[in-house]
C-alpha positions as a Python dict, from the first residue, in 0.01 Angstrom:
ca = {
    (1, 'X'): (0, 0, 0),
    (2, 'X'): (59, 359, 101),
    (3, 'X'): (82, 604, -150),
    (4, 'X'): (185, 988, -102),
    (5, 'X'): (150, 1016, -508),
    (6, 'X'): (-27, 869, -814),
    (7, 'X'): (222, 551, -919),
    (8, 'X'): (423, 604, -1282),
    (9, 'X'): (149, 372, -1418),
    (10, 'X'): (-89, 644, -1383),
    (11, 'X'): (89, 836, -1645),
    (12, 'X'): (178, 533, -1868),
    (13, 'X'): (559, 499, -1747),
    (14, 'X'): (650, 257, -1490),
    (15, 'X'): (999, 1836, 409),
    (16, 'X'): (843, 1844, 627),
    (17, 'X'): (1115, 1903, 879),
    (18, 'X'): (1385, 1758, 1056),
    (19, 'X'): (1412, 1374, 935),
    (20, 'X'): (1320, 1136, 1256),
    (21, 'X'): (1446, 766, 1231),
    (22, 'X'): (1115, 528, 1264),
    (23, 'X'): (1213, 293, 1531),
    (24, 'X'): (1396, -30, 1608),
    (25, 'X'): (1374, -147, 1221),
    (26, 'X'): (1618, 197, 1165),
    (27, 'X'): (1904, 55, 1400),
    (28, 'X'): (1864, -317, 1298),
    (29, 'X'): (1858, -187, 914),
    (30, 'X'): (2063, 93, 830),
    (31, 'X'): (2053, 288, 471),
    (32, 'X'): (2254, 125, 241),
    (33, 'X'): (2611, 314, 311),
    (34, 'X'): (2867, 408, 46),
    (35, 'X'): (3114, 190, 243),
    (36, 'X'): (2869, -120, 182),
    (37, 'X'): (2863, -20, -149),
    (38, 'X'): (3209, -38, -226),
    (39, 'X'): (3205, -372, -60),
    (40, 'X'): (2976, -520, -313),
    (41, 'X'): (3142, -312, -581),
    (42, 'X'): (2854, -76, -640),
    (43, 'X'): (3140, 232, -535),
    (44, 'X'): (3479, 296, -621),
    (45, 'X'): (3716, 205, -363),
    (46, 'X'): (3982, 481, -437),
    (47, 'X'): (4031, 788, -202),
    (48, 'X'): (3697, 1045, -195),
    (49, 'X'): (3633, 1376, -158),
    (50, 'X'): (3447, 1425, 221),
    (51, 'X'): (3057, 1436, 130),
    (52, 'X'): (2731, 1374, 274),
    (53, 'X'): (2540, 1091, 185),
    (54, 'X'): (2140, 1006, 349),
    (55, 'X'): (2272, 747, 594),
    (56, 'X'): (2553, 987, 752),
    (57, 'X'): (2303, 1265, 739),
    (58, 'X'): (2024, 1079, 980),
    (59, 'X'): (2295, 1001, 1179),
    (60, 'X'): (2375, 1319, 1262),
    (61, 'X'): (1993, 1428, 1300),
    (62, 'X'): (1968, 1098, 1569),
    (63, 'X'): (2251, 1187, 1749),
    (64, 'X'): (2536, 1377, 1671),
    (65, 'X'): (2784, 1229, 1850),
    (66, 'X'): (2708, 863, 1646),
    (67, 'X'): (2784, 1057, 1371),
    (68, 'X'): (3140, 1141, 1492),
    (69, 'X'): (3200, 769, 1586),
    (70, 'X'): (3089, 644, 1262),
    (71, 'X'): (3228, 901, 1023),
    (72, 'X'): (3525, 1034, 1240),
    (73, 'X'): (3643, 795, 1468),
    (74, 'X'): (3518, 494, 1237),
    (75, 'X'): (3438, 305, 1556),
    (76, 'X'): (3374, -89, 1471),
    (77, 'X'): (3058, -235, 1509),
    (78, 'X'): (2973, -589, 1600),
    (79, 'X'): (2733, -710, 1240),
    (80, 'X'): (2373, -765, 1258),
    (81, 'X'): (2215, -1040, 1130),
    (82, 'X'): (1924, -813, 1010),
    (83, 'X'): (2139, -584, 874),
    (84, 'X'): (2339, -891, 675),
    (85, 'X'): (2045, -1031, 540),
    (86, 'X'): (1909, -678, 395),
    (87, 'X'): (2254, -667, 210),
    (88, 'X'): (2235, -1020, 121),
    (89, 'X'): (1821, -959, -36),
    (90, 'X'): (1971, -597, -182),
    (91, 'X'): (2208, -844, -353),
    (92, 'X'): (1976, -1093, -493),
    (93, 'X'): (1773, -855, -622),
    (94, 'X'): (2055, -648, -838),
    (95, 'X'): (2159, -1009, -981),
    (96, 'X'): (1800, -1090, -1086),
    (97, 'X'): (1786, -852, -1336),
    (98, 'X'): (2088, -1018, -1517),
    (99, 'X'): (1875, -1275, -1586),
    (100, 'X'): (1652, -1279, -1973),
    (101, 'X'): (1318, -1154, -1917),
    (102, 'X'): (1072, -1485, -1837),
    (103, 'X'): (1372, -1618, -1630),
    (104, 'X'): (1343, -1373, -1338),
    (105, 'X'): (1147, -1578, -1092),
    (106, 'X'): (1104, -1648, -749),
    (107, 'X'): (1274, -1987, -782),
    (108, 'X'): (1540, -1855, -955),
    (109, 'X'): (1595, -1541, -654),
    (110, 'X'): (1565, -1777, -398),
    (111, 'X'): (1837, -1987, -605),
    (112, 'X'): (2083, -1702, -550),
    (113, 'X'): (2099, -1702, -178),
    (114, 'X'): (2330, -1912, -49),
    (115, 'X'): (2560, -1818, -361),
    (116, 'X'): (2565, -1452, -300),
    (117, 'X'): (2573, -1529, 84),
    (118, 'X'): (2920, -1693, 17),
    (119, 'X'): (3026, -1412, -208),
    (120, 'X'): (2928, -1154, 80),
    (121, 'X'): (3128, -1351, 313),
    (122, 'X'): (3416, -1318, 100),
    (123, 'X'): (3392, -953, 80),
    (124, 'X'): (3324, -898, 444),
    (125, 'X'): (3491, -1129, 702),
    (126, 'X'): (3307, -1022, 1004),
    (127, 'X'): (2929, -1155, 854),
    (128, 'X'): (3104, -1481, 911),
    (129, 'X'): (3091, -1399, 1298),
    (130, 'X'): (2689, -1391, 1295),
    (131, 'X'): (2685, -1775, 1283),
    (132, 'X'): (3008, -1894, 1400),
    (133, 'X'): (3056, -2178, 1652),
    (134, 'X'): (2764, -2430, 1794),
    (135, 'X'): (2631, -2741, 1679),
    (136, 'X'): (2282, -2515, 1587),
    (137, 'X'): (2516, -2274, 1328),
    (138, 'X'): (2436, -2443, 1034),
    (139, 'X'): (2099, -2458, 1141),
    (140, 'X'): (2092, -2109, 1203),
    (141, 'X'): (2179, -2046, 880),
    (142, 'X'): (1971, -2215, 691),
    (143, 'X'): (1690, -2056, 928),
    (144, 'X'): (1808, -1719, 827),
    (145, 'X'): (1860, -1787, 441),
    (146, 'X'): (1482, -1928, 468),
    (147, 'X'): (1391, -1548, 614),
    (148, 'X'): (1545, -1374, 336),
    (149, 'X'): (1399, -1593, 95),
    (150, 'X'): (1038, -1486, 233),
    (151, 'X'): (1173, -1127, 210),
    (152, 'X'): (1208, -1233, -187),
    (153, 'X'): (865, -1403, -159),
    (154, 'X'): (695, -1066, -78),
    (155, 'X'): (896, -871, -330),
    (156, 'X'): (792, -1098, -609),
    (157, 'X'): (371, -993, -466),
    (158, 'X'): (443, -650, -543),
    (159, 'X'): (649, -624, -839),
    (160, 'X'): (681, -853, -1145),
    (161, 'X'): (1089, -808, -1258),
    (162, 'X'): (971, -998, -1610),
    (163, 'X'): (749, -667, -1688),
    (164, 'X'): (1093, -431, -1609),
    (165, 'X'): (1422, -372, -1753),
    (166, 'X'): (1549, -122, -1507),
    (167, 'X'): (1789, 195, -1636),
    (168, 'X'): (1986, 117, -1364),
    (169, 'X'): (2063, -74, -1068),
    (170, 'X'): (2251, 14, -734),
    (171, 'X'): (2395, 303, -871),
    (172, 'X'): (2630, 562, -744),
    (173, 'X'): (2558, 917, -757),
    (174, 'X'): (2735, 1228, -638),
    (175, 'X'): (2722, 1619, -665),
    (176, 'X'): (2854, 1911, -589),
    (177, 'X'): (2641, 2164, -440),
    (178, 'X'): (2720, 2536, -498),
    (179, 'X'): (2898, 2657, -175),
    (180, 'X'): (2753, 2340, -8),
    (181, 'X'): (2870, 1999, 61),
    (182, 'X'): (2923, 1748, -192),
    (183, 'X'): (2600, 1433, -188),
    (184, 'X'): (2668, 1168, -279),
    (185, 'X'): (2463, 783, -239),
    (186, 'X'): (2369, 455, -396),
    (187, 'X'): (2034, 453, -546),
    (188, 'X'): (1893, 24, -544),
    (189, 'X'): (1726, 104, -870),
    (190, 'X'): (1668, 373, -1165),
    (191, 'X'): (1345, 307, -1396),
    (192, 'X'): (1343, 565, -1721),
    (193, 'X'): (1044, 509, -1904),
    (194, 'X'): (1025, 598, -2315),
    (195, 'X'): (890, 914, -2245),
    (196, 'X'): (1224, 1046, -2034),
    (197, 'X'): (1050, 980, -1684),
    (198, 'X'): (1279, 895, -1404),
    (199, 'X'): (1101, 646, -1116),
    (200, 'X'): (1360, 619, -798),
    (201, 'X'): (1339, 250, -641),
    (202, 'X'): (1481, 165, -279),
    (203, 'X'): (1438, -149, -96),
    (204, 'X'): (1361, -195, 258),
    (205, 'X'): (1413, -556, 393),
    (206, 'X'): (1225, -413, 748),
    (207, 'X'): (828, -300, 771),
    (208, 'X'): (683, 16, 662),
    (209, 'X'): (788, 329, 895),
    (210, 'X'): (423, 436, 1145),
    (211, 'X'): (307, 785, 938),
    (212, 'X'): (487, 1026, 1222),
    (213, 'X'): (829, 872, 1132),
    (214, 'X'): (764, 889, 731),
    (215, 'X'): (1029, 1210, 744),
    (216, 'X'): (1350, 981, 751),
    (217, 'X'): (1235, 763, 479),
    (218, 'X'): (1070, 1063, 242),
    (219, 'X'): (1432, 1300, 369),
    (220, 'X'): (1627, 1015, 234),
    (221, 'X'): (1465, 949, -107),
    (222, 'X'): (1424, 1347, -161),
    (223, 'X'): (1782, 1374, -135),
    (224, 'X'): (1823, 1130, -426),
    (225, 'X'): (1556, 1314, -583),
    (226, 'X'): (1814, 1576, -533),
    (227, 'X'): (2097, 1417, -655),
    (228, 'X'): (1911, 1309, -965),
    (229, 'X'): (1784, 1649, -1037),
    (230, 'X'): (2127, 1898, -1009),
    (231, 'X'): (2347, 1603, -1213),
    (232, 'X'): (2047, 1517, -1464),
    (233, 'X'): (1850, 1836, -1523),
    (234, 'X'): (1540, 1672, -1466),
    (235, 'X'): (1316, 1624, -1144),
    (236, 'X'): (1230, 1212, -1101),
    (237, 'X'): (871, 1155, -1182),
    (238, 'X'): (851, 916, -924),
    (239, 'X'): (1039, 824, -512),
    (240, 'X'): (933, 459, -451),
    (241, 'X'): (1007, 270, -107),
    (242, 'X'): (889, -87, -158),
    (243, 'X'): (911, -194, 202),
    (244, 'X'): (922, -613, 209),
    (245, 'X'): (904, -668, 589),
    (246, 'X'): (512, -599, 535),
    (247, 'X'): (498, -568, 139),
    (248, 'X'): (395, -192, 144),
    (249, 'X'): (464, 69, -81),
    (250, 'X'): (571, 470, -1),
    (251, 'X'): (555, 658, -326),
    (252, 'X'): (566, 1008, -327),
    (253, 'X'): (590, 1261, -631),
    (254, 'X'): (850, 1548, -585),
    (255, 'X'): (794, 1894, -688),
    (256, 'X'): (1061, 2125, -721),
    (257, 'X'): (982, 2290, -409),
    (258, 'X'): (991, 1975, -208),
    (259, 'X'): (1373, 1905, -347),
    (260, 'X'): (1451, 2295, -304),
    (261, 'X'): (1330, 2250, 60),
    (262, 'X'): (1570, 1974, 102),
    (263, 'X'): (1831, 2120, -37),
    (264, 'X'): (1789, 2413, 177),
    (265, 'X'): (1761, 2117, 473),
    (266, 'X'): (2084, 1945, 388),
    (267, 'X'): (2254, 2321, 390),
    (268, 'X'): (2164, 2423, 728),
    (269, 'X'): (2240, 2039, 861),
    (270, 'X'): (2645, 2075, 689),
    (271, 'X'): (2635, 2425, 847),
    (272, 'X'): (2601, 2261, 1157),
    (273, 'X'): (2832, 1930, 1144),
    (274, 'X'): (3055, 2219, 1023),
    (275, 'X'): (2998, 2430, 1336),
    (276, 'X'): (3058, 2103, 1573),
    (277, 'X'): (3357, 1949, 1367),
    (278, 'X'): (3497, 2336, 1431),
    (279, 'X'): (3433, 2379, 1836),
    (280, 'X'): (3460, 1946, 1835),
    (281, 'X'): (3123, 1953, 2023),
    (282, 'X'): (2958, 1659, 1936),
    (283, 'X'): (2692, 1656, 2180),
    (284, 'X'): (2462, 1362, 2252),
    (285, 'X'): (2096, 1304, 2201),
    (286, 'X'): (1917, 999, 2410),
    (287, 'X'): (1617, 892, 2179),
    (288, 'X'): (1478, 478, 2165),
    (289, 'X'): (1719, 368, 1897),
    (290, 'X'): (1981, 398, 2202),
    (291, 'X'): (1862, 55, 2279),
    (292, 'X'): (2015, -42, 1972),
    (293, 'X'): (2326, 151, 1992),
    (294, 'X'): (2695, -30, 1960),
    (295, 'X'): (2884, 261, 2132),
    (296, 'X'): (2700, 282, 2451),
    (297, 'X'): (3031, 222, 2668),
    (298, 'X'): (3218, 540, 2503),
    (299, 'X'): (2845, 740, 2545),
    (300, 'X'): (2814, 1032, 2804),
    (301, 'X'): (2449, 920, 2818),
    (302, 'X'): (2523, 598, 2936),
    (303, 'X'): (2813, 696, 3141),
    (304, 'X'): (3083, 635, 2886),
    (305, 'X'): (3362, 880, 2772),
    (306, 'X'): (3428, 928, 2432),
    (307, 'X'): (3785, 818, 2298),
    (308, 'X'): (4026, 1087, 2197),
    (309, 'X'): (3993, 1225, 1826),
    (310, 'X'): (4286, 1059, 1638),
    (311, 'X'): (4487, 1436, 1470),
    (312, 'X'): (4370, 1490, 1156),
    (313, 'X'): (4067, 1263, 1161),
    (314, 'X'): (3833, 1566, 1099),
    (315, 'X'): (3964, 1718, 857),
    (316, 'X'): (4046, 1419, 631),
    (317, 'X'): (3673, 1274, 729),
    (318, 'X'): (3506, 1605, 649),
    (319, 'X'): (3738, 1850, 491),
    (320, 'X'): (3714, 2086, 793),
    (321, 'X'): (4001, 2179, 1031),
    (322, 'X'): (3909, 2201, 1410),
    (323, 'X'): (3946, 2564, 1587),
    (324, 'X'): (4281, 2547, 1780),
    (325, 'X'): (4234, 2491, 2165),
    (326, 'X'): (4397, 2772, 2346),
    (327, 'X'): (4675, 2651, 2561),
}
């Protein structure tokens, strides 16, 4: 396991600069997004406030102008069967905990799957597309549900759910900051020990990030440190990625001046999605997770041109109104 800090054991409870996205596991499995959220009913569906949650915000530190098509434009994008099944193990593992202490067992996880894989096809259409058509679909599936179930396999190596009774589970958080953008994400899991101490749980269905692309994953889980700290009062103990791709661990134990320097991060990045949703330059940045990329065709980079901005798509995305273009 890899461990930045001491784990909330220890104590008898349970930046460093721009954020860079690891690799290929970043474009095949995206942070959980408020929009997934509401899918699953982890959000409320109703009309928000523009805000800034960790998924938008590494888009915009990838590439700026995938932040415009995802959060402006709201471009489609064809599902991903690695993205799916972290959705469908994210799932799984928020239902477990339903389930009496002694009953929360592998079996029982693995049980879940092909339930919660209808219910997600319910709630999302398009996951339906991943395995449509050929005489090998159903095999497909079952091939796939068999992958997620090792995903569960690994989780139950690392963690023993009968020995937890988490505070809470994919829960939504928001707030405000003073003359700064409103945050706002789902957290996959809140542990608060007796003593008051707060441990901050994510799940990662991909492998463990190389140690010079630790910055996304740390950028993201400081910001719900963040989050935590301005609506709560109280800094969390304890930032845990439990990564099941490779069943390793990233904890890290946030001081106030690593949240402070976040917060001070996530200023100066609004200042600037400000500055381009003002002059509407949303200029591209070629890095490797182009590969994976669903809007190469509308991409300068790739020699694409971007669509037209609907009027009044910036402002109601982000609550800013473009400069007029002199005539």
């Amino acid at each position: 396991m890899t461990s930045l800090a001491p784990d909330l054991a220890g104590s008898g409870t349970p930046p460093d600069g721009p954020a860079v996205p690891g690799g290929p596991a970043d474009a095949a499995e995206p942070l959980e997004s408020v929009e997934t959220a509401e899918l699953l009913g982890h959000a409320p569906r109703e009309r928000r406030r523009p805000a800034l949650s960790p998924s938008r915000a590494n888009d915009f530190m990838q590439c700026p102008l995938l932040f415009r098509f995802r959060v402006i434009d709201k471009l489609p994008e064809p599902p991903s069967s690695a993205a799916a099944r972290g959705t469908l193990v994210h799932s799984v593992l928020e239902r477990l905990y339903d389930a009496p202490l002694g009953e929360r067992t592998l079996a029982a996880a693995q049980a879940m799957l092909p339930g919660e894989w209808e219910r997600l096809q319910e709630a999302e259409p398009r996951y339906a597309e991943l395995f449509a058509g050929g005489a090998g679909a159903d095999g497909g599936v079952q091939a796939w549900l068999d992958g997620a179930g090792n995903l569960l396999g690994t989780y139950f190596t690392l963690e023993d759910p009968n020995r937890l009774e988490p505070a809470e589970r994919e829960m939504f958080v928001e707030t405000q900051l003073e003359d700064g953008p409103l945050l706002r994400g789902i957290v996959d899991r809140l542990d608060v020990a007796p003593t008051g101490a707060m441990r901050v749980v994510d799940y990662k269905t991909g492998k463990s990030p190389r140690p010079q692309y630790q910055g996304s994953a740390l950028f993201q889980m400081r910001f719900y440190g963040l989050v935590l700290w301005r609506e709560r009062g109280e800094i969390p103990k304890m930032l845990q990625l439990v990564y099941l791709g490779d069943g390793q661990v990233l904890r890290a134990e946030p001081q106030e001046a690593d949240l402070l320097a976040v917060e001070e991060q996530v200023r100066t990045l609004w200042s600037t999605i400000t500055q381009a949703a003002r002059t509407g330059q949303w200029t591209p940045r070629r890095t490797p997770l182009c590969g994976w990329c669903a809007h190469q065709a509308v991409c300068p980079q790739f020699g694409g041109t971007p669509p037209e901005i609907p009027e009044g798509a910036v402002e109601l995305a982000l609550g800013i109104a473009p400069e007029a273009v002199a005539s």
